[in-house]
mmCIF file of C-alpha atoms in Angstrom:
data_model
loop_
_atom_site.group_PDB
_atom_site.id
_atom_site.type_symbol
_atom_site.label_atom_id
_atom_site.label_comp_id
_atom_site.label_asym_id
_atom_site.label_seq_id
_atom_site.Cartn_x
_atom_site.Cartn_y
_atom_site.Cartn_z
ATOM 1 C CA SER A 1 -0.097 -0.211 -0.198
ATOM 2 C CA GLY A 2 1.283 3.414 -0.855
ATOM 3 C CA GLU A 3 1.537 6.557 1.735
ATOM 4 C CA VAL A 4 -1.260 8.799 0.610
ATOM 5 C CA ASN A 5 -5.064 8.354 -0.548
ATOM 6 C CA HIS A 6 -6.425 9.287 -4.174
ATOM 7 C CA ARG A 7 -7.595 12.945 -3.234
ATOM 8 C CA GLN A 8 -4.048 13.628 -1.385
ATOM 9 C CA ALA A 9 -2.151 12.232 -4.476
ATOM 10 C CA LEU A 10 -4.112 14.330 -6.584
ATOM 11 C CA SER A 11 -3.989 17.664 -5.023
ATOM 12 C CA SER A 12 -0.079 17.257 -4.409
ATOM 13 C CA ALA A 13 0.290 16.648 -8.023
ATOM 14 C CA VAL A 14 -2.212 19.413 -9.169
ATOM 15 C CA ALA A 15 -0.244 21.639 -6.620
ATOM 16 C CA ALA A 16 3.368 21.312 -8.534
ATOM 17 C CA THR A 17 1.484 22.045 -11.931
ATOM 18 C CA VAL A 18 -0.896 24.609 -11.047
ATOM 19 C CA GLY A 19 1.669 27.203 -10.667
ATOM 20 C CA LEU A 20 2.746 30.329 -12.162
ATOM 21 C CA GLY A 21 3.317 28.417 -15.596
ATOM 22 C CA ASN A 22 -0.282 28.911 -15.686
ATOM 23 C CA ILE A 23 -0.110 32.758 -15.164
ATOM 24 C CA SER A 24 3.166 33.641 -17.020
ATOM 25 C CA GLY A 25 3.214 30.601 -19.097
ATOM 26 C CA VAL A 26 0.159 31.297 -20.902
ATOM 27 C CA ALA A 27 1.230 34.941 -21.060
ATOM 28 C CA ILE A 28 4.391 34.263 -22.648
ATOM 29 C CA ALA A 29 2.686 31.872 -25.268
ATOM 30 C CA ILE A 30 0.325 34.696 -26.226
ATOM 31 C CA TYR A 31 3.232 37.280 -26.162
ATOM 32 C CA ARG A 32 4.720 34.929 -28.584
ATOM 33 C CA GLY A 33 2.061 33.362 -30.739
ATOM 34 C CA GLY A 34 -1.034 35.429 -30.386
ATOM 35 C CA PRO A 35 -4.546 34.903 -29.010
ATOM 36 C CA GLY A 36 -4.820 31.737 -31.485
ATOM 37 C CA VAL A 37 -2.415 29.645 -29.432
ATOM 38 C CA ILE A 38 -4.902 29.066 -26.557
ATOM 39 C CA PHE A 39 -6.976 26.658 -28.736
ATOM 40 C CA TRP A 40 -3.669 24.510 -29.430
ATOM 41 C CA ILE A 41 -3.438 24.600 -25.265
ATOM 42 C CA TRP A 42 -6.944 23.062 -25.367
ATOM 43 C CA VAL A 43 -6.091 20.537 -27.784
ATOM 44 C CA THR A 44 -3.156 19.494 -26.141
ATOM 45 C CA ALA A 45 -4.824 19.572 -22.999
ATOM 46 C CA LEU A 46 -6.833 16.447 -24.253
ATOM 47 C CA ILE A 47 -3.824 14.740 -25.611
ATOM 48 C CA GLY A 48 -2.576 15.508 -21.864
ATOM 49 C CA MET A 49 -5.117 13.808 -19.956
ATOM 50 C CA CYS A 50 -4.681 10.841 -22.093
ATOM 51 C CA ILE A 51 -1.085 10.762 -21.473
ATOM 52 C CA LYS A 52 -1.681 11.247 -17.359
ATOM 53 C CA PHE A 53 -4.066 8.278 -17.734
ATOM 54 C CA TYR A 54 -1.473 5.610 -19.152
ATOM 55 C CA SER A 55 1.759 7.156 -17.025
ATOM 56 C CA CYS A 56 -0.330 6.908 -13.905
ATOM 57 C CA SER A 57 -1.650 3.871 -14.578
ATOM 58 C CA LEU A 58 1.676 2.286 -14.945
ATOM 59 C CA ALA A 59 2.946 3.928 -11.977
ATOM 60 C CA ILE A 60 0.758 1.518 -9.875
ATOM 61 C CA MET A 61 1.308 -1.235 -12.246
ATOM 62 C CA TYR A 62 4.828 -1.420 -11.955
ATOM 63 C CA ARG A 63 5.970 0.155 -8.443
ATOM 64 C CA ASP A 64 8.963 -1.137 -6.636
ATOM 65 C CA CYS A 65 10.544 -0.871 -3.434
ATOM 66 C CA ASP A 66 13.737 1.863 -2.839
ATOM 67 C CA SER A 67 16.671 1.094 -0.556
ATOM 68 C CA SER A 68 14.394 1.710 2.791
ATOM 69 C CA GLY A 69 11.950 -0.732 1.676
ATOM 70 C CA LYS A 70 9.295 2.027 0.788
ATOM 71 C CA LEU A 71 6.910 1.000 -2.031
ATOM 72 C CA GLN A 72 7.635 3.743 -4.801
ATOM 73 C CA GLY A 73 6.139 4.815 -8.350
ATOM 74 C CA GLY A 74 7.216 6.612 -11.276
ATOM 75 C CA PRO A 75 8.876 6.664 -14.883
ATOM 76 C CA MET A 76 11.964 4.995 -13.596
ATOM 77 C CA TYR A 77 10.195 1.895 -11.840
ATOM 78 C CA TYR A 78 7.854 1.456 -14.818
ATOM 79 C CA ILE A 79 10.733 1.767 -17.034
ATOM 80 C CA THR A 80 12.864 -0.612 -15.318
ATOM 81 C CA LYS A 81 10.062 -3.180 -14.201
ATOM 82 C CA GLY A 82 7.886 -2.836 -17.838
ATOM 83 C CA LEU A 83 10.323 -2.657 -19.920
ATOM 84 C CA GLY A 84 13.451 -4.510 -18.460
ATOM 85 C CA LYS A 85 16.518 -4.206 -16.885
ATOM 86 C CA LYS A 86 17.968 -3.771 -20.348
ATOM 87 C CA ALA A 87 16.096 -0.490 -20.596
ATOM 88 C CA LYS A 88 17.977 0.905 -17.143
ATOM 89 C CA PRO A 89 19.756 3.314 -18.585
ATOM 90 C CA LEU A 90 16.516 5.151 -19.824
ATOM 91 C CA ALA A 91 15.518 5.484 -16.435
ATOM 92 C CA ILE A 92 19.122 6.705 -15.225
ATOM 93 C CA PHE A 93 18.940 9.311 -18.145
ATOM 94 C CA PHE A 94 15.149 10.448 -16.773
ATOM 95 C CA CYS A 95 16.712 10.763 -13.208
ATOM 96 C CA ILE A 96 19.609 12.715 -13.955
ATOM 97 C CA ALA A 97 17.489 15.097 -16.071
ATOM 98 C CA GLY A 98 15.016 15.162 -13.320
ATOM 99 C CA LEU A 99 17.627 16.674 -11.038
ATOM 100 C CA VAL A 100 17.666 19.642 -12.937
ATOM 101 C CA GLY A 101 13.954 20.010 -14.013
ATOM 102 C CA PHE A 102 12.284 19.291 -10.754
ATOM 103 C CA LEU A 103 13.934 22.510 -9.061
ATOM 104 C CA GLY A 104 11.699 25.363 -8.359
ATOM 105 C CA VAL A 105 13.744 27.931 -9.946
ATOM 106 C CA PHE A 106 10.950 29.406 -12.773
ATOM 107 C CA THR A 107 8.829 29.708 -9.943
ATOM 108 C CA ALA A 108 11.059 31.566 -7.511
ATOM 109 C CA ASN A 109 12.070 33.772 -10.543
ATOM 110 C CA GLN A 110 8.813 34.795 -11.342
ATOM 111 C CA PHE A 111 7.150 35.279 -7.913
ATOM 112 C CA THR A 112 10.611 37.588 -7.323
ATOM 113 C CA GLN A 113 9.573 39.482 -10.369
ATOM 114 C CA SER A 114 5.991 39.895 -9.568
ATOM 115 C CA PHE A 115 6.772 41.212 -5.845
ATOM 116 C CA ILE A 116 9.233 43.720 -7.332
ATOM 117 C CA LYS A 117 6.728 44.867 -9.680
ATOM 118 C CA VAL A 118 3.494 45.175 -7.182
ATOM 119 C CA ILE A 119 4.977 45.964 -4.305
ATOM 120 C CA ARG A 120 7.744 48.467 -5.340
ATOM 121 C CA PRO A 121 9.986 47.660 -2.173
ATOM 122 C CA ASP A 122 12.688 50.496 -2.874
ATOM 123 C CA GLU A 123 9.523 53.030 -2.743
ATOM 124 C CA THR A 124 7.368 51.391 -0.236
ATOM 125 C CA ILE A 125 9.776 50.103 2.384
ATOM 126 C CA THR A 126 13.574 51.136 2.075
ATOM 127 C CA PRO A 127 15.793 51.592 -0.768
ATOM 128 C CA LEU A 128 18.123 48.833 -0.686
ATOM 129 C CA GLY A 129 18.551 48.332 -4.506
ATOM 130 C CA GLU A 130 16.927 45.665 -6.788
ATOM 131 C CA PHE A 131 19.396 43.010 -6.653
ATOM 132 C CA ASN A 132 19.886 43.303 -2.801
ATOM 133 C CA TRP A 133 15.535 42.929 -2.764
ATOM 134 C CA LYS A 134 15.683 39.806 -5.131
ATOM 135 C CA LEU A 135 18.269 38.287 -2.889
ATOM 136 C CA GLY A 136 16.316 38.892 0.453
ATOM 137 C CA ILE A 137 13.216 37.497 -1.450
ATOM 138 C CA GLY A 138 15.128 34.230 -2.334
ATOM 139 C CA ILE A 139 16.622 33.506 0.866
ATOM 140 C CA THR A 140 13.353 34.074 2.414
ATOM 141 C CA LEU A 141 11.636 31.534 -0.037
ATOM 142 C CA SER A 142 14.367 29.194 0.693
ATOM 143 C CA VAL A 143 13.759 29.606 4.512
ATOM 144 C CA ILE A 144 10.033 29.080 4.440
ATOM 145 C CA THR A 145 10.277 26.433 1.745
ATOM 146 C CA SER A 146 12.781 24.271 3.953
ATOM 147 C CA PHE A 147 10.295 24.476 6.958
ATOM 148 C CA VAL A 148 8.000 21.983 4.790
ATOM 149 C CA ILE A 149 10.310 19.978 2.274
ATOM 150 C CA PHE A 150 12.415 18.599 5.528
ATOM 151 C CA GLY A 151 9.096 17.211 6.656
ATOM 152 C CA GLY A 152 8.533 14.685 4.099
ATOM 153 C CA LEU A 153 5.662 13.295 1.992
ATOM 154 C CA LYS A 154 2.793 13.204 4.262
ATOM 155 C CA LYS A 155 3.353 16.708 5.431
ATOM 156 C CA ILE A 156 3.851 18.242 1.804
ATOM 157 C CA ALA A 157 0.769 16.489 0.912
ATOM 158 C CA ARG A 158 -1.443 17.733 4.023
ATOM 159 C CA VAL A 159 -0.098 21.419 3.112
ATOM 160 C CA ALA A 160 -0.636 20.741 -0.700
ATOM 161 C CA THR A 161 -4.374 19.582 -0.115
ATOM 162 C CA ALA A 162 -5.050 22.655 1.872
ATOM 163 C CA ILE A 163 -3.857 25.340 -0.434
ATOM 164 C CA VAL A 164 -4.912 23.861 -3.989
ATOM 165 C CA PRO A 165 -8.335 24.462 -3.570
ATOM 166 C CA PHE A 166 -8.192 27.960 -1.792
ATOM 167 C CA MET A 167 -5.787 29.184 -4.412
ATOM 168 C CA VAL A 168 -7.637 27.975 -7.552
ATOM 169 C CA LEU A 169 -11.126 29.386 -6.102
ATOM 170 C CA LEU A 170 -9.481 32.462 -5.104
ATOM 171 C CA TYR A 171 -8.016 33.255 -9.226
ATOM 172 C CA PHE A 172 -11.295 31.647 -10.045
ATOM 173 C CA VAL A 173 -13.469 34.399 -8.355
ATOM 174 C CA ALA A 174 -10.718 37.060 -9.412
ATOM 175 C CA VAL A 175 -11.296 36.092 -13.200
ATOM 176 C CA MET A 176 -15.232 35.495 -12.942
ATOM 177 C CA ILE A 177 -15.280 39.323 -11.627
ATOM 178 C CA VAL A 178 -13.244 40.411 -14.540
ATOM 179 C CA ILE A 179 -15.552 38.455 -17.180
ATOM 180 C CA ALA A 180 -18.491 39.934 -15.600
ATOM 181 C CA LEU A 181 -17.271 43.386 -16.041
ATOM 182 C CA ASN A 182 -16.351 42.845 -19.513
ATOM 183 C CA THR A 183 -19.389 40.547 -20.876
ATOM 184 C CA GLU A 184 -19.489 42.340 -24.074
ATOM 185 C CA HIS A 185 -15.900 41.159 -24.615
ATOM 186 C CA ILE A 186 -16.456 37.551 -24.203
ATOM 187 C CA LEU A 187 -17.884 36.364 -27.891
ATOM 188 C CA PRO A 188 -15.382 38.634 -29.753
ATOM 189 C CA SER A 189 -12.399 37.336 -27.615
ATOM 190 C CA LEU A 190 -13.478 33.908 -28.501
ATOM 191 C CA LYS A 191 -13.903 34.540 -31.848
ATOM 192 C CA LEU A 192 -10.561 35.942 -31.766
ATOM 193 C CA ILE A 193 -9.103 32.727 -30.406
ATOM 194 C CA LEU A 194 -10.758 30.548 -32.822
ATOM 195 C CA THR A 195 -9.755 32.828 -35.992
ATOM 196 C CA LYS A 196 -6.187 33.341 -34.833
ATOM 197 C CA ALA A 197 -5.904 29.326 -34.148
ATOM 198 C CA PHE A 198 -5.435 28.715 -38.093
ATOM 199 C CA ASP A 199 -3.672 31.892 -39.165
ATOM 200 C CA VAL A 200 -0.311 30.862 -40.580
ATOM 201 C CA ARG A 201 1.506 32.986 -38.293
ATOM 202 C CA THR A 202 0.037 31.136 -35.257
ATOM 203 C CA ALA A 203 0.039 27.952 -36.247
ATOM 204 C CA VAL A 204 3.790 27.700 -36.839
ATOM 205 C CA GLU A 205 4.645 30.139 -33.717
ATOM 206 C CA GLY A 206 1.852 28.743 -31.717
ATOM 207 C CA GLY A 207 3.025 25.008 -32.141
ATOM 208 C CA PHE A 208 6.644 25.978 -31.431
ATOM 209 C CA TRP A 209 6.074 27.958 -28.067
ATOM 210 C CA GLY A 210 3.656 24.921 -26.967
ATOM 211 C CA LEU A 211 6.668 23.187 -26.299
ATOM 212 C CA VAL A 212 7.994 26.592 -24.555
ATOM 213 C CA ILE A 213 5.212 26.494 -22.178
ATOM 214 C CA LEU A 214 5.849 23.140 -20.947
ATOM 215 C CA GLY A 215 9.481 24.171 -20.367
ATOM 216 C CA VAL A 216 8.361 27.351 -18.705
ATOM 217 C CA ARG A 217 6.090 25.394 -15.945
ATOM 218 C CA ARG A 218 3.542 23.334 -17.610
ATOM 219 C CA ALA A 219 0.910 25.733 -19.529
ATOM 220 C CA VAL A 220 -0.010 23.706 -22.757
ATOM 221 C CA PHE A 221 1.428 20.578 -21.336
ATOM 222 C CA SER A 222 1.070 22.770 -17.679
ATOM 223 C CA ASN A 223 -0.495 19.417 -16.028
ATOM 224 C CA GLU A 224 3.057 17.743 -16.821
ATOM 225 C CA ALA A 225 1.486 14.921 -18.813
ATOM 226 C CA GLY A 226 4.760 13.189 -20.599
ATOM 227 C CA LEU A 227 7.183 14.882 -18.121
ATOM 228 C CA GLY A 228 6.803 11.825 -15.742
ATOM 229 C CA SER A 229 6.363 13.772 -12.395
ATOM 230 C CA ALA A 230 2.695 13.351 -11.692
ATOM 231 C CA PRO A 231 3.384 9.352 -11.868
ATOM 232 C CA MET A 232 5.459 9.399 -8.919
ATOM 233 C CA TYR A 233 2.916 11.220 -6.554
ATOM 234 C CA HIS A 234 0.065 8.978 -8.003
ATOM 235 C CA GLY A 235 2.252 5.827 -7.456
ATOM 236 C CA GLN A 236 2.185 6.459 -3.896
ATOM 237 C CA SER A 237 -1.701 6.292 -3.780
ATOM 238 C CA ARG A 238 -2.903 3.489 -1.238
ATOM 239 C CA THR A 239 -4.556 1.301 -4.170
ATOM 240 C CA ASP A 240 -4.106 -1.777 -6.282
ATOM 241 C CA GLU A 241 -6.264 -0.671 -9.211
ATOM 242 C CA PRO A 242 -3.933 0.975 -11.725
ATOM 243 C CA VAL A 243 -6.815 2.212 -14.135
ATOM 244 C CA GLN A 244 -8.824 3.633 -11.294
ATOM 245 C CA GLU A 245 -5.824 5.725 -10.259
ATOM 246 C CA GLY A 246 -5.374 6.622 -13.901
ATOM 247 C CA LEU A 247 -8.861 7.928 -14.479
ATOM 248 C CA VAL A 248 -8.189 10.045 -11.066
ATOM 249 C CA ALA A 249 -5.306 11.626 -12.609
ATOM 250 C CA MET A 250 -6.897 12.712 -15.601
ATOM 251 C CA LEU A 251 -8.674 15.334 -13.582
ATOM 252 C CA GLY A 252 -5.301 16.950 -13.012
ATOM 253 C CA PRO A 253 -4.868 18.382 -16.714
ATOM 254 C CA PHE A 254 -8.603 19.257 -16.866
ATOM 255 C CA ILE A 255 -8.226 21.447 -13.655
ATOM 256 C CA ASP A 256 -4.840 22.722 -14.488
ATOM 257 C CA THR A 257 -5.128 23.447 -18.784
ATOM 258 C CA ILE A 258 -8.753 23.752 -19.260
ATOM 259 C CA ILE A 259 -9.517 25.601 -16.333
ATOM 260 C CA VAL A 260 -6.847 27.869 -15.203
ATOM 261 C CA CYS A 261 -4.525 28.516 -18.124
ATOM 262 C CA THR A 262 -8.186 29.209 -19.949
ATOM 263 C CA LEU A 263 -9.082 31.498 -17.379
ATOM 264 C CA THR A 264 -5.606 33.584 -17.807
ATOM 265 C CA ALA A 265 -5.918 33.658 -21.173
ATOM 266 C CA ILE A 266 -9.408 35.204 -20.958
ATOM 267 C CA VAL A 267 -8.273 37.912 -18.583
ATOM 268 C CA ILE A 268 -5.195 38.939 -20.695
ATOM 269 C CA ILE A 269 -7.406 39.095 -23.965
ATOM 270 C CA LEU A 270 -10.042 40.740 -22.425
ATOM 271 C CA SER A 271 -7.711 43.533 -21.082
ATOM 272 C CA GLY A 272 -5.667 43.978 -24.265
ATOM 273 C CA ALA A 273 -2.755 43.430 -22.344
ATOM 274 C CA TYR A 274 -1.257 41.270 -24.889
ATOM 275 C CA LEU A 275 -1.376 43.939 -27.106
ATOM 276 C CA GLU A 276 1.678 45.562 -24.897
ATOM 277 C CA ALA A 277 4.777 45.378 -26.928
ATOM 278 C CA GLU A 278 7.302 45.193 -23.868
ATOM 279 C CA SER A 279 4.963 42.973 -21.685
ATOM 280 C CA ASP A 280 5.866 39.535 -21.056
ATOM 281 C CA GLY A 281 5.429 36.463 -18.726
ATOM 282 C CA ILE A 282 4.157 37.431 -15.342
ATOM 283 C CA LEU A 283 4.232 41.220 -16.274
ATOM 284 C CA MET A 284 1.546 40.802 -18.825
ATOM 285 C CA THR A 285 -0.595 39.030 -16.663
ATOM 286 C CA LEU A 286 -0.268 41.749 -13.722
ATOM 287 C CA ILE A 287 -0.927 44.271 -16.403
ATOM 288 C CA ALA A 288 -4.123 42.425 -17.464
ATOM 289 C CA PHE A 289 -5.466 42.444 -14.054
ATOM 290 C CA GLU A 290 -4.609 45.755 -12.806
ATOM 291 C CA ARG A 291 -6.530 47.097 -15.746
ATOM 292 C CA SER A 292 -9.516 44.931 -15.289
ATOM 293 C CA LEU A 293 -10.126 45.404 -11.553
ATOM 294 C CA PHE A 294 -9.970 49.114 -10.870
ATOM 295 C CA GLY A 295 -6.178 49.344 -10.270
ATOM 296 C CA TYR A 296 -5.883 46.783 -7.610
ATOM 297 C CA GLY A 297 -5.868 43.793 -9.846
ATOM 298 C CA ASP A 298 -2.060 43.310 -9.425
ATOM 299 C CA VAL A 299 -2.369 43.121 -5.912
ATOM 300 C CA ILE A 300 -4.964 40.485 -5.934
ATOM 301 C CA LEU A 301 -2.885 38.610 -8.643
ATOM 302 C CA MET A 302 0.051 38.848 -5.945
ATOM 303 C CA LEU A 303 -1.931 37.232 -3.277
ATOM 304 C CA VAL A 304 -2.478 34.570 -5.748
ATOM 305 C CA VAL A 305 0.864 34.158 -6.898
ATOM 306 C CA SER A 306 2.449 33.789 -3.716
ATOM 307 C CA ALA A 307 0.108 30.805 -2.791
ATOM 308 C CA PHE A 308 1.046 29.437 -6.337
ATOM 309 C CA ALA A 309 4.351 29.657 -5.851
ATOM 310 C CA ILE A 310 4.377 28.455 -2.264
ATOM 311 C CA SER A 311 2.557 25.212 -3.098
ATOM 312 C CA THR A 312 4.497 24.764 -5.941
ATOM 313 C CA LEU A 313 8.107 24.941 -4.427
ATOM 314 C CA PHE A 314 6.544 22.746 -1.423
ATOM 315 C CA THR A 315 5.683 19.778 -3.829
ATOM 316 C CA TYR A 316 8.489 19.925 -6.529
ATOM 317 C CA SER A 317 11.387 19.002 -4.391
ATOM 318 C CA TYR A 318 9.608 15.515 -3.763
ATOM 319 C CA TYR A 319 10.161 14.712 -7.405
ATOM 320 C CA GLY A 320 14.064 15.347 -7.367
ATOM 321 C CA THR A 321 14.686 13.244 -3.854
ATOM 322 C CA LYS A 322 13.043 10.482 -5.512
ATOM 323 C CA CYS A 323 15.392 10.629 -8.588
ATOM 324 C CA LEU A 324 18.554 10.765 -6.550
ATOM 325 C CA SER A 325 17.149 8.054 -4.341
ATOM 326 C CA PHE A 326 16.594 5.738 -7.517
ATOM 327 C CA LEU A 327 20.514 6.901 -8.586
ATOM 328 C CA THR A 328 21.860 6.126 -5.056
ATOM 329 C CA ASN A 329 19.657 5.503 -2.151
ATOM 330 C CA VAL A 330 17.402 7.130 0.230
ATOM 331 C CA LYS A 331 19.673 8.287 2.436
ATOM 332 C CA ILE A 332 21.707 10.322 0.166
ATOM 333 C CA SER A 333 18.693 11.512 -1.693
ATOM 334 C CA LYS A 334 17.788 13.954 1.193
ATOM 335 C CA LEU A 335 21.030 15.967 0.116
ATOM 336 C CA PHE A 336 18.887 16.748 -2.736
ATOM 337 C CA ASN A 337 16.758 19.230 -0.535
ATOM 338 C CA VAL A 338 19.782 21.368 0.564
ATOM 339 C CA TYR A 339 20.631 21.774 -3.393
ATOM 340 C CA TYR A 340 16.831 22.605 -4.173
ATOM 341 C CA VAL A 341 16.751 25.300 -1.480
ATOM 342 C CA ALA A 342 19.925 26.756 -2.445
ATOM 343 C CA THR A 343 18.748 27.236 -6.234
ATOM 344 C CA ILE A 344 15.943 29.031 -4.800
ATOM 345 C CA THR A 345 17.849 31.611 -4.037
ATOM 346 C CA PHE A 346 20.071 31.462 -7.154
ATOM 347 C CA ALA A 347 16.649 31.938 -9.414
ATOM 348 C CA ALA A 348 15.445 34.916 -7.667
ATOM 349 C CA VAL A 349 18.520 36.758 -8.788
ATOM 350 C CA ALA A 350 18.865 35.358 -12.001
ATOM 351 C CA SER A 351 17.638 36.604 -15.699
ATOM 352 C CA VAL A 352 14.298 34.932 -16.977
ATOM 353 C CA ASP A 353 16.124 33.882 -20.208
ATOM 354 C CA LEU A 354 18.864 31.850 -18.210
ATOM 355 C CA VAL A 355 15.913 30.373 -15.970
ATOM 356 C CA ILE A 356 13.900 29.430 -18.807
ATOM 357 C CA ASN A 357 16.341 28.005 -21.161
ATOM 358 C CA LEU A 358 17.880 25.718 -18.079
ATOM 359 C CA ILE A 359 14.406 24.160 -17.417
ATOM 360 C CA ASP A 360 13.113 23.651 -21.120
ATOM 361 C CA LEU A 361 16.397 21.521 -21.609
ATOM 362 C CA ALA A 362 15.827 19.610 -18.471
ATOM 363 C CA TYR A 363 12.030 18.806 -19.302
ATOM 364 C CA ALA A 364 12.845 17.933 -23.107
ATOM 365 C CA LEU A 365 15.341 15.476 -21.669
ATOM 366 C CA MET A 366 13.049 13.943 -18.987
ATOM 367 C CA CYS A 367 10.091 13.593 -21.737
ATOM 368 C CA ILE A 368 12.159 11.508 -24.170
ATOM 369 C CA PRO A 369 12.670 8.431 -21.883
ATOM 370 C CA ASN A 370 9.146 8.780 -20.187
ATOM 371 C CA MET A 371 7.392 9.155 -23.363
ATOM 372 C CA ILE A 372 9.393 5.744 -25.008
ATOM 373 C CA ALA A 373 8.048 3.911 -22.001
ATOM 374 C CA VAL A 374 4.444 5.078 -21.946
ATOM 375 C CA LEU A 375 3.820 4.159 -26.102
ATOM 376 C CA MET A 376 5.955 1.041 -25.565
ATOM 377 C CA LEU A 377 3.760 0.049 -22.537
ATOM 378 C CA ALA A 378 0.332 1.146 -23.508
ATOM 379 C CA PRO A 379 -1.080 -2.315 -24.826
ATOM 380 C CA ARG A 380 -0.794 -3.447 -20.898
ATOM 381 C CA VAL A 381 -2.663 -0.438 -19.667
ATOM 382 C CA ASN A 382 -5.120 -0.866 -22.731
ATOM 383 C CA ALA A 383 -5.546 -4.725 -21.384
ATOM 384 C CA ALA A 384 -5.680 -3.678 -17.733
ATOM 385 C CA MET A 385 -8.291 -1.056 -18.669
ATOM 386 C CA ASN A 386 -10.545 -3.583 -20.658
ATOM 387 C CA SER A 387 -10.336 -5.746 -17.662
ATOM 388 C CA TYR A 388 -11.435 -3.334 -15.214
ATOM 389 C CA PHE A 389 -14.495 -2.209 -17.047
ATOM 390 C CA LYS A 390 -15.624 -5.715 -17.560
ATOM 391 C CA LYS A 391 -15.427 -6.110 -13.749
ATOM 392 C CA ARG A 392 -17.052 -3.080 -13.356
ATOM 393 C CA HIS A 393 -19.959 -3.637 -15.714
ATOM 394 C CA GLY A 394 -20.323 -7.229 -14.201
ATOM 395 C CA LYS A 395 -20.959 -5.720 -10.753
ATOM 396 C CA THR A 396 -23.605 -3.321 -11.978
#
């Protein structure tokens, strides 16, 4: 049996995916590819739900014990157990890439930018200089994160379960207010998305930036389908029914992409913030909320960003420790948390381009071995799915 129930596994996985990628990642996509890119986000969300079903089902089908005897699941385990020992190099490759990909650097970087933009600490608090303020924010985030990640999986699950519903609800309410105040622009905005989706420029740039969004915190694939992170959490569920866990996991992409990413896009398009020549990422979304909510929207968004950032930072460290545990052992894997916390401070002062390029590369390298395994093992999931539904049909 695993350590957490279905709801905790889903909430923890969503906590890691519903983050600043939904706010700044979508803004980057619109900035680079135009409003029509949102249509392709919807399309890839449907594909992502299918991938999540297969990968999380495999996480239950092929679990194994780590060096401490605890049951674990995830790409490294269904690669080695499902494909055999000959495929172990793929699992090792995945874990090495995960030591970089599973850092909270993008979240820390974008949170710091939003704090500097909204709070303007040099003006409202004390003039320390932008670099010193970024350094201070990074150190503060590192300390707060340390209190949680050294508590282990069950503590992370409890915190994530509490934060996720709150932050999604708060964001949903804020967006609904914006939409209610701009009802006359809803249909034109949707028409713009659909017409621009098949524009030549949007088709070319939107397809490319769909991959970029995956690299900058899971907007098109913000649900992390294909990346291999969610199976690690779902592999901890107290269940022996892989198909049931896969079905539960499909809710993640729906919440993350269909709901949260779409809401972000609507606000950006309604406000006209995407037309700002110099706005990109989190700054574009801040402009959109500030314009739409009587000049105070950026403050509201800052509260949401804080919740998103903290929950993402809390949850993401878990994935890296599991990668290092697979490569070495459980005792040594705890060192990842020290490395993880240190990189938060680094990311706060680093340029956004450096952070995005780093994560883009790591995510691409992680997807390759994971998707090879998912595609090769898909027939076994299909067989389990047929058996599962036949059994349920027989009971009814």
